[in-house]
XYZ file of C-alpha atoms in Angstrom:
571
model
C -26.275 6.255 88.989
C -22.881 6.142 88.148
C -24.450 4.966 84.751
C -26.416 7.636 83.856
C -23.336 9.495 84.037
C -21.190 7.805 81.666
C -24.059 7.793 79.294
C -24.384 11.522 79.546
C -20.866 11.785 79.497
C -21.022 9.941 76.163
C -23.441 11.704 74.552
C -21.499 14.901 75.028
C -18.426 13.582 73.542
C -20.495 12.379 70.504
C -22.320 15.571 70.302
C -18.899 17.352 70.427
C -17.149 15.128 68.042
C -20.076 16.187 65.392
C -19.777 19.727 66.297
C -15.951 19.835 65.723
C -16.481 17.493 62.236
C -18.864 20.142 61.005
C -16.442 22.972 61.910
C -13.638 21.447 59.839
C -15.660 20.657 57.026
C -17.470 24.291 56.535
C -13.974 25.866 57.678
C -10.463 24.404 56.683
C -12.086 21.450 54.869
C -14.687 23.575 52.678
C -11.824 23.350 49.802
C -11.000 20.086 50.231
C -14.395 18.581 49.681
C -15.659 21.266 47.124
C -13.021 20.187 45.017
C -13.728 16.658 45.653
C -17.194 17.502 44.870
C -16.093 19.023 41.582
C -14.095 16.631 40.308
C -16.533 14.239 40.660
C -19.354 16.166 38.461
C -17.123 17.744 36.135
C -14.770 16.558 33.157
C -13.247 17.453 30.284
C -14.175 15.674 27.083
C -12.676 15.243 23.898
C -14.424 16.533 20.887
C -13.633 14.205 17.792
C -13.053 15.625 14.471
C -12.972 13.726 11.216
C -9.557 12.018 9.763
C -9.202 13.672 5.825
C -10.889 11.240 3.845
C -8.216 9.385 0.674
C -10.129 9.491 -3.012
C -8.934 7.994 -6.243
C -8.493 10.092 -9.093
C -11.969 9.917 -9.714
C -13.351 11.216 -6.736
C -14.372 7.424 -5.002
C -13.539 7.311 -1.339
C -11.296 4.599 -0.885
C -10.683 5.668 2.856
C -13.203 7.104 5.458
C -14.220 7.552 8.828
C -17.272 6.399 10.168
C -18.852 7.242 13.854
C -18.007 5.065 16.659
C -17.805 5.103 20.070
C -15.129 4.883 23.188
C -16.452 3.618 26.169
C -14.622 5.081 29.150
C -14.612 4.157 32.583
C -14.922 6.809 35.180
C -13.273 4.380 38.082
C -13.903 7.295 40.595
C -17.532 7.009 40.568
C -18.169 3.175 39.683
C -19.782 1.550 42.526
C -17.781 -0.301 44.600
C -20.249 -3.004 44.601
C -21.563 -3.196 41.019
C -23.061 -6.578 40.759
C -21.858 -9.359 38.810
C -24.369 -9.516 36.267
C -23.810 -5.435 35.132
C -20.493 -6.650 34.880
C -20.909 -9.795 32.768
C -23.315 -7.838 30.624
C -20.932 -4.961 29.677
C -18.321 -7.760 29.261
C -20.625 -9.826 26.608
C -21.549 -6.124 24.846
C -17.664 -4.634 24.421
C -16.918 -8.607 23.380
C -14.334 -8.852 25.831
C -13.556 -11.396 28.956
C -15.556 -10.732 32.327
C -11.976 -11.050 34.095
C -10.409 -8.224 31.577
C -13.421 -5.905 32.757
C -13.209 -6.182 36.524
C -9.131 -5.594 35.671
C -10.001 -2.670 34.472
C -12.644 -1.411 36.346
C -10.274 -1.555 39.796
C -7.069 0.511 37.906
C -5.753 2.870 40.103
C -6.532 5.907 37.146
C -9.656 7.910 37.440
C -10.171 7.008 34.089
C -9.917 3.914 31.485
C -10.500 2.755 28.238
C -12.757 -0.423 28.344
C -12.697 -0.377 24.221
C -12.402 2.168 21.553
C -13.852 2.373 18.232
C -17.220 0.788 19.077
C -20.230 0.194 17.169
C -22.924 2.994 17.965
C -25.728 0.299 18.480
C -23.379 -1.375 20.874
C -22.784 2.075 23.042
C -26.797 2.451 22.817
C -27.052 -1.101 24.694
C -24.324 -0.227 26.850
C -25.858 2.925 28.161
C -29.216 1.298 28.339
C -26.745 -0.961 31.321
C -27.225 2.388 33.019
C -23.739 1.946 35.535
C -22.604 4.695 37.317
C -19.355 6.145 36.047
C -19.766 4.367 32.130
C -19.247 6.597 29.199
C -19.336 7.104 25.948
C -16.878 9.630 23.780
C -17.354 10.592 20.300
C -14.663 9.017 17.980
C -14.226 7.342 14.333
C -12.959 4.442 13.269
C -11.319 3.666 9.383
C -13.095 2.217 6.896
C -11.446 1.123 3.494
C -14.530 0.361 1.024
C -11.696 -1.336 -1.532
C -10.196 -3.628 0.880
C -7.186 -5.948 0.018
C -7.093 -4.640 -3.601
C -6.372 -1.182 -2.285
C -4.603 -2.314 0.833
C -0.613 -1.275 0.088
C -2.189 1.981 -1.576
C -3.851 3.617 1.475
C -2.252 1.319 4.360
C -4.349 2.127 7.559
C -4.370 3.859 10.938
C -4.192 2.020 14.284
C -6.960 2.586 16.981
C -5.711 6.539 17.901
C -6.836 7.117 14.310
C -2.746 7.940 13.108
C -1.360 6.588 10.116
C 0.873 2.998 10.175
C 1.380 1.898 6.616
C 0.735 3.338 2.907
C -0.846 6.555 2.342
C -1.792 7.087 5.599
C 1.506 7.136 7.385
C 3.063 9.179 4.235
C 0.265 11.815 4.660
C -0.255 11.716 8.438
C 0.435 15.663 8.701
C -2.357 16.473 6.307
C -4.956 13.790 7.039
C -4.846 13.929 10.691
C -7.482 15.748 12.667
C -7.461 17.800 15.680
C -9.413 16.695 18.256
C -10.878 19.135 20.521
C -12.228 19.849 24.599
C -15.235 20.971 26.112
C -15.983 20.876 29.895
C -18.785 19.331 31.160
C -21.111 18.207 34.329
C -22.369 14.697 34.815
C -24.523 13.214 36.994
C -24.025 9.824 39.026
C -24.772 7.705 35.822
C -22.056 9.764 33.700
C -24.690 11.566 31.908
C -24.172 15.047 30.974
C -26.245 17.459 32.430
C -24.325 20.631 32.040
C -22.178 21.985 29.340
C -19.657 24.002 30.452
C -18.143 25.301 27.673
C -15.658 24.682 24.812
C -11.726 24.915 25.637
C -10.954 23.885 22.100
C -12.483 23.775 19.084
C -11.875 20.132 17.358
C -10.555 20.638 13.209
C -11.207 18.059 10.751
C -8.181 16.636 8.710
C -7.954 17.498 4.747
C -8.926 15.225 2.148
C -6.703 13.925 0.000
C -6.729 12.663 -3.998
C -4.575 10.358 -5.157
C -3.841 9.260 -8.625
C -4.627 6.072 -8.360
C -7.635 4.801 -9.767
C -9.818 2.122 -8.503
C -10.923 0.316 -11.580
C -7.467 0.169 -13.331
C -5.961 -0.851 -9.633
C -8.589 -3.632 -9.301
C -7.569 -4.946 -12.482
C -4.665 -5.155 -11.999
C -4.560 -6.778 -8.505
C -7.047 -9.443 -10.038
C -4.370 -10.320 -12.750
C -1.618 -11.036 -10.025
C -4.034 -12.936 -7.988
C -4.904 -15.156 -10.918
C -1.628 -15.552 -11.734
C -0.266 -16.688 -8.689
C -2.592 -19.298 -8.487
C -1.968 -20.284 -12.182
C 1.661 -20.881 -11.130
C 1.819 -21.530 -7.630
C 3.785 -18.814 -6.933
C 5.042 -16.988 -3.519
C 4.198 -13.586 -4.252
C 3.607 -11.052 -7.157
C 3.627 -7.201 -8.336
C 2.411 -4.562 -10.572
C 2.910 -1.172 -11.101
C 0.992 1.365 -14.069
C 2.092 4.283 -14.916
C 0.894 7.162 -16.746
C 3.722 7.853 -19.446
C 1.997 11.826 -19.823
C 1.304 12.702 -16.286
C 3.737 10.491 -14.334
C 0.945 9.025 -12.372
C 0.781 5.813 -10.533
C -2.342 4.809 -11.889
C -2.176 1.383 -10.246
C -0.116 -0.342 -7.823
C -0.949 -3.840 -6.360
C 0.795 -6.413 -4.373
C 0.167 -10.032 -3.513
C -0.386 -11.603 -0.897
C -2.617 -8.966 0.268
C -4.687 -8.020 3.286
C -7.995 -6.702 4.256
C -7.143 -3.525 5.824
C -10.803 -3.449 7.720
C -10.244 -6.469 9.591
C -6.427 -6.923 10.629
C -6.802 -9.391 13.367
C -4.231 -12.382 11.892
C -1.549 -10.251 9.787
C 1.807 -11.333 8.728
C 5.080 -9.390 7.423
C 4.163 -10.849 4.032
C 0.940 -9.484 3.885
C 2.435 -5.993 4.661
C 5.269 -6.151 2.235
C 4.640 -3.743 -0.863
C 6.897 -5.547 -2.720
C 6.326 -2.554 -5.944
C 8.138 -0.193 -3.491
C 10.274 -1.560 -0.771
C 11.556 -5.287 -2.328
C 14.823 -4.936 -4.513
C 15.839 -7.943 -7.021
C 18.039 -8.319 -10.029
C 16.320 -7.372 -12.877
C 17.511 -9.812 -15.196
C 17.229 -8.920 -19.210
C 14.428 -6.105 -18.344
C 17.841 -3.807 -18.010
C 18.954 -5.073 -21.524
C 17.374 -1.816 -23.410
C 19.138 0.544 -21.216
C 22.305 -1.000 -22.337
C 21.705 -0.886 -25.883
C 20.296 2.347 -25.784
C 23.487 3.915 -24.769
C 25.200 1.886 -27.553
C 23.095 3.657 -29.892
C 23.284 6.788 -28.680
C 27.369 7.227 -28.621
C 26.901 6.167 -32.533
C 28.734 2.603 -32.051
C 25.689 0.590 -33.391
C 22.083 1.052 -34.909
C 19.347 -1.335 -34.739
C 20.634 -2.903 -38.371
C 24.131 -3.595 -37.172
C 24.892 -7.425 -37.159
C 26.977 -8.351 -34.361
C 28.751 -11.953 -34.205
C 27.283 -13.836 -31.301
C 28.484 -17.537 -30.910
C 27.858 -19.700 -28.529
C 29.786 -18.503 -25.529
C 31.684 -15.537 -24.129
C 34.198 -15.379 -21.830
C 34.427 -12.368 -19.802
C 36.370 -13.903 -16.316
C 36.031 -17.289 -15.373
C 32.620 -18.251 -16.204
C 31.019 -17.639 -20.060
C 28.273 -16.116 -20.470
C 25.657 -17.715 -22.640
C 22.416 -17.573 -23.834
C 19.421 -20.013 -23.653
C 19.433 -20.844 -27.418
C 23.025 -20.086 -29.366
C 22.943 -17.842 -32.528
C 25.776 -17.193 -34.427
C 24.993 -13.838 -35.380
C 22.333 -11.456 -34.658
C 21.298 -7.461 -35.609
C 21.281 -5.244 -32.613
C 17.679 -5.746 -32.688
C 17.413 -9.002 -32.540
C 19.595 -8.916 -29.345
C 16.568 -7.279 -27.849
C 13.920 -9.435 -29.529
C 15.616 -12.826 -28.601
C 17.321 -11.141 -25.202
C 20.624 -12.271 -25.934
C 23.049 -12.294 -23.008
C 26.124 -12.481 -25.305
C 25.204 -9.282 -27.494
C 24.369 -7.553 -24.740
C 27.637 -8.089 -23.107
C 29.819 -7.071 -25.815
C 27.833 -4.215 -26.639
C 28.739 -3.117 -22.920
C 32.665 -4.095 -22.523
C 32.821 -1.824 -25.653
C 31.791 1.332 -23.981
C 33.795 2.874 -20.634
C 31.719 1.601 -17.509
C 31.263 5.059 -16.046
C 29.009 5.666 -18.856
C 26.889 2.828 -18.080
C 26.820 3.936 -14.897
C 25.747 7.629 -15.622
C 22.796 6.060 -17.426
C 21.678 3.544 -14.987
C 21.512 6.267 -12.369
C 20.441 9.062 -14.789
C 17.427 6.734 -14.896
C 16.491 6.324 -11.387
C 18.639 3.220 -10.407
C 20.203 3.519 -6.962
C 18.380 7.023 -6.428
C 15.717 6.654 -3.873
C 12.426 7.252 -5.351
C 10.986 10.873 -4.192
C 7.054 9.434 -5.041
C 6.444 10.284 -1.326
C 5.799 6.511 -0.820
C 6.598 5.126 2.837
C 10.018 2.527 2.611
C 10.389 3.200 -1.389
C 13.867 2.179 -1.714
C 17.146 3.056 -3.351
C 18.091 -0.387 -4.674
C 21.902 -0.697 -5.288
C 24.509 0.133 -8.225
C 28.054 0.139 -7.087
C 30.546 2.913 -8.024
C 31.773 2.157 -11.325
C 35.540 2.726 -10.430
C 34.561 -0.839 -8.495
C 33.428 -2.683 -11.935
C 35.729 -5.906 -12.702
C 35.621 -6.460 -16.655
C 33.250 -9.570 -15.305
C 30.529 -7.063 -13.326
C 30.135 -4.546 -16.365
C 29.534 -7.756 -18.556
C 26.794 -9.346 -16.231
C 25.324 -5.587 -14.972
C 24.415 -5.387 -18.807
C 22.170 -8.110 -18.458
C 20.743 -7.648 -15.357
C 22.923 -9.258 -12.566
C 25.029 -7.708 -9.597
C 22.696 -4.520 -9.870
C 19.263 -4.506 -8.157
C 16.309 -2.529 -8.107
C 12.910 -2.063 -7.486
C 9.452 -2.689 -9.958
C 8.597 0.869 -9.287
C 12.341 1.945 -10.441
C 12.261 -0.012 -13.545
C 8.976 0.931 -14.835
C 9.924 4.392 -14.179
C 12.970 3.998 -16.093
C 11.096 2.987 -18.649
C 9.249 5.938 -19.298
C 12.105 7.074 -21.131
C 11.445 4.862 -24.312
C 7.934 6.011 -24.023
C 8.640 9.711 -23.627
C 10.812 10.014 -26.773
C 14.290 10.018 -24.249
C 12.686 11.926 -21.280
C 12.518 10.564 -17.849
C 9.156 11.614 -16.399
C 8.806 12.916 -12.566
C 6.123 10.370 -10.977
C 3.515 11.396 -8.094
C 0.407 9.072 -6.324
C -1.248 12.095 -6.117
C -3.905 13.069 -8.365
C -1.811 15.567 -11.006
C -3.511 15.546 -14.611
C -1.460 17.646 -16.026
C 1.368 17.081 -18.285
C 4.895 16.621 -17.038
C 7.818 18.245 -18.650
C 10.538 15.134 -18.087
C 14.382 15.096 -17.909
C 16.144 14.559 -21.139
C 18.236 11.178 -21.065
C 18.359 9.795 -24.342
C 17.785 11.715 -27.561
C 14.377 11.069 -28.982
C 16.016 8.777 -32.461
C 17.058 6.241 -29.792
C 14.225 6.018 -27.803
C 11.900 5.555 -31.166
C 14.070 3.222 -32.489
C 14.357 1.112 -29.041
C 10.396 1.113 -28.855
C 10.333 -0.671 -32.390
C 12.994 -3.361 -30.933
C 10.645 -3.738 -27.601
C 7.638 -3.982 -30.031
C 9.274 -7.057 -31.739
C 9.944 -8.694 -28.705
C 6.109 -9.394 -28.548
C 5.801 -10.494 -32.126
C 6.610 -13.854 -33.862
C 10.712 -14.638 -33.053
C 10.071 -12.605 -29.791
C 10.274 -14.117 -26.296
C 7.128 -12.501 -25.252
C 4.388 -13.473 -27.563
C 2.029 -13.935 -24.421
C 2.476 -10.459 -23.676
C 0.037 -9.671 -27.075
C -2.515 -7.335 -25.915
C -6.273 -7.773 -27.786
C -6.579 -4.199 -30.045
C -3.189 -2.740 -29.148
C 0.295 -2.596 -30.381
C 2.474 -3.443 -27.414
C 6.042 -3.659 -26.439
C 8.411 -4.582 -23.552
C 11.436 -6.405 -22.274
C 11.020 -10.036 -20.469
C 13.449 -10.709 -17.472
C 13.755 -14.189 -15.486
C 16.438 -14.112 -12.889
C 17.684 -16.522 -10.486
C 16.900 -15.507 -6.766
C 19.874 -14.881 -4.598
C 20.039 -17.430 -1.709
C 22.976 -17.242 0.763
C 26.443 -15.993 -1.231
C 25.183 -17.431 -4.412
C 21.764 -17.801 -6.343
C 19.293 -20.759 -5.877
C 18.763 -23.375 -9.044
C 15.667 -23.823 -8.739
C 14.302 -20.559 -7.649
C 13.786 -17.609 -9.965
C 11.513 -13.744 -10.713
C 9.936 -13.473 -13.281
C 9.203 -10.057 -15.005
C 7.704 -8.027 -17.909
C 8.247 -4.174 -18.074
C 6.433 -2.894 -21.469
C 4.708 0.017 -22.877
C 1.200 0.557 -24.349
C 0.245 1.346 -26.898
C 3.151 1.909 -29.521
C 1.610 4.051 -31.451
C 1.060 6.775 -28.854
C 2.752 5.527 -25.931
C -0.118 5.883 -22.386
C 1.096 3.600 -20.125
C 4.170 1.822 -18.721
C 3.463 -1.305 -16.601
C 5.671 -3.445 -14.640
C 4.901 -6.613 -13.820
C 6.743 -9.934 -11.282
C 6.273 -12.898 -10.155
C 8.138 -14.248 -7.530
C 9.132 -17.603 -7.341
C 6.751 -19.325 -9.967
C 6.729 -23.140 -9.227
C 3.971 -24.418 -11.845
C 2.979 -23.581 -15.904
C 6.702 -22.686 -16.335
C 9.082 -19.906 -14.640
C 10.379 -17.622 -17.640
C 9.183 -13.986 -17.981
C 7.906 -14.550 -21.275
C 5.303 -17.407 -19.735
C 4.555 -16.040 -16.562
C 4.837 -12.449 -16.282
C 4.050 -11.092 -19.753
C 0.191 -12.693 -19.730
C -0.327 -10.674 -16.675
C 1.001 -7.892 -18.663
C -1.070 -8.464 -21.501
C -4.404 -8.381 -19.054
C -3.759 -5.050 -17.327
C -2.534 -3.116 -21.128
C -5.724 -4.436 -22.767
C -8.152 -3.723 -19.984
C -6.636 -0.478 -18.541
C -6.299 1.269 -21.977
C -10.079 0.095 -22.641
C -10.863 1.472 -19.093
C -9.059 4.492 -20.209
C -11.159 4.913 -23.357
C -7.863 4.745 -25.672
C -8.761 3.973 -29.300
C -7.432 0.666 -30.697
C -4.179 1.018 -32.743
C -3.918 -2.402 -34.367
C -5.444 -3.446 -37.616
C -9.021 -4.771 -37.242
C -10.251 -8.103 -38.754
C -13.560 -8.724 -38.822
C -15.077 -11.907 -36.946
C -18.584 -11.723 -37.634
C -19.414 -15.071 -38.531
C -21.938 -15.297 -41.489
C -25.438 -16.197 -41.425
C -25.167 -19.315 -43.588
C -22.117 -20.760 -41.469
C -24.815 -21.776 -38.682
C -26.051 -25.084 -39.095
C -29.980 -26.024 -39.000
C -30.766 -26.093 -35.278
C -27.742 -24.458 -33.803
C -27.825 -21.686 -32.005
C -26.031 -18.357 -33.632
C -23.258 -17.093 -31.820
C -22.843 -14.045 -30.266
C -21.697 -11.638 -32.724
C -18.411 -10.164 -31.767
C -15.570 -8.189 -33.440
C -11.552 -9.447 -32.628
C -9.016 -6.710 -33.281
C -5.966 -8.525 -34.364
C -2.518 -6.787 -35.035
């Protein structure tokens, strides 16, 4: 009897508990469960927007965004008893370790990115797994069609689609897209069953058209790559500037990297040496010292100077590679005489040298809108000792970037005007800032051309079909508190074509260790390749004399195949 009463009492207690629970859910607990249901079925999804494309001067795409998917785990809806097989399949598709996937699925946050920028085909396979709580969201990943050749110009973005290097970084505000938001209702598998509306509209980024030409960039990059292999050098850089518009047509570095695959990336590969590295420019700076002396009326190209074997300024004598008893001022440039340049420098106030160097941009941060561009170093002239002035005249005790040197040479190409330089497409003629007279600039062009002719230091700078001019440079690398005796930097900066200058090209090779180390041996041939191929790509007419090299038919011996007829343009 007592057992029946006990059972009835227990049933009464259980029934009462159920009634109280039901009353609580319908009453005070209603809001809690309603909020939980809404939280489990409603989500705010990002509406992706496309980052602006980067184009070269011809409209060719050099950076664009491709559709991709973000794989998201909504951990509040993922089943606790999700099978090991499903997790393994998910990890395989994501190319992640199974342990890493499990760790993310146990994250306390309700929403966790398992992986971003997943290929849409892979994302579709993940969807077919039908794992509750695994969602896919639209996004984009950046693609760089020109690969390593254009890497230091365009840079790259991170997984958040924000610029990290190059133009992707410097023009982030223009290129960046603004994502939107929308609220949706999803089922237990994470599929959208109702779109509740847009909360914020997405906005695509702006396209950016650069001044670089993909063809010329490829020419410069390949020329550097070949030279580094030939001379077993550490690195190299080159920049090409249109002297009429001030546009950068090419800016190449070696070593480079593939911005589409950055799994293995070193600081050496990332360095944009053209813009961020400074060096003592060596003899490439001599034309500025000589031009100042001519500008002051102290000398002209035909003025004969006594040179000699040594020139003593301070405790260490200044010498030339080859001693000369005397040289004309033009020959000082052609032979690259340290003594001749120093003697000209010591005959003028230090302040006037400093004024010219700063006027052409040395020691000034370039305003070209490129990240990391450096100012170099030109100490105040008040601190120059006589020995400083003498050596600065031929490129020691001063530092510049390769870009600064190229821009400075525009004063010789543009009849004395320094051209404003830009990386953005801007094809109109640009007025420059006058630094020296047109007469001095034209005379200097003639002297620079003699450097590439017999008797000069850069015969290998000769470009087939075009008259060229420029200046070699070879400098010891700085090591510790002095100079390394066996480490060199080889340079060449020049102009072409000389009859009507269109481009300035500056080349640098870092630590060549084979087949020579002088600028005329190492850097001048790179200049030659870049100039001849660039001017043809720009459809610039040859300006040197034409020599017909077509072989006569009677010169072909019986049984011999006739060679392909060609015309070689020579000076």
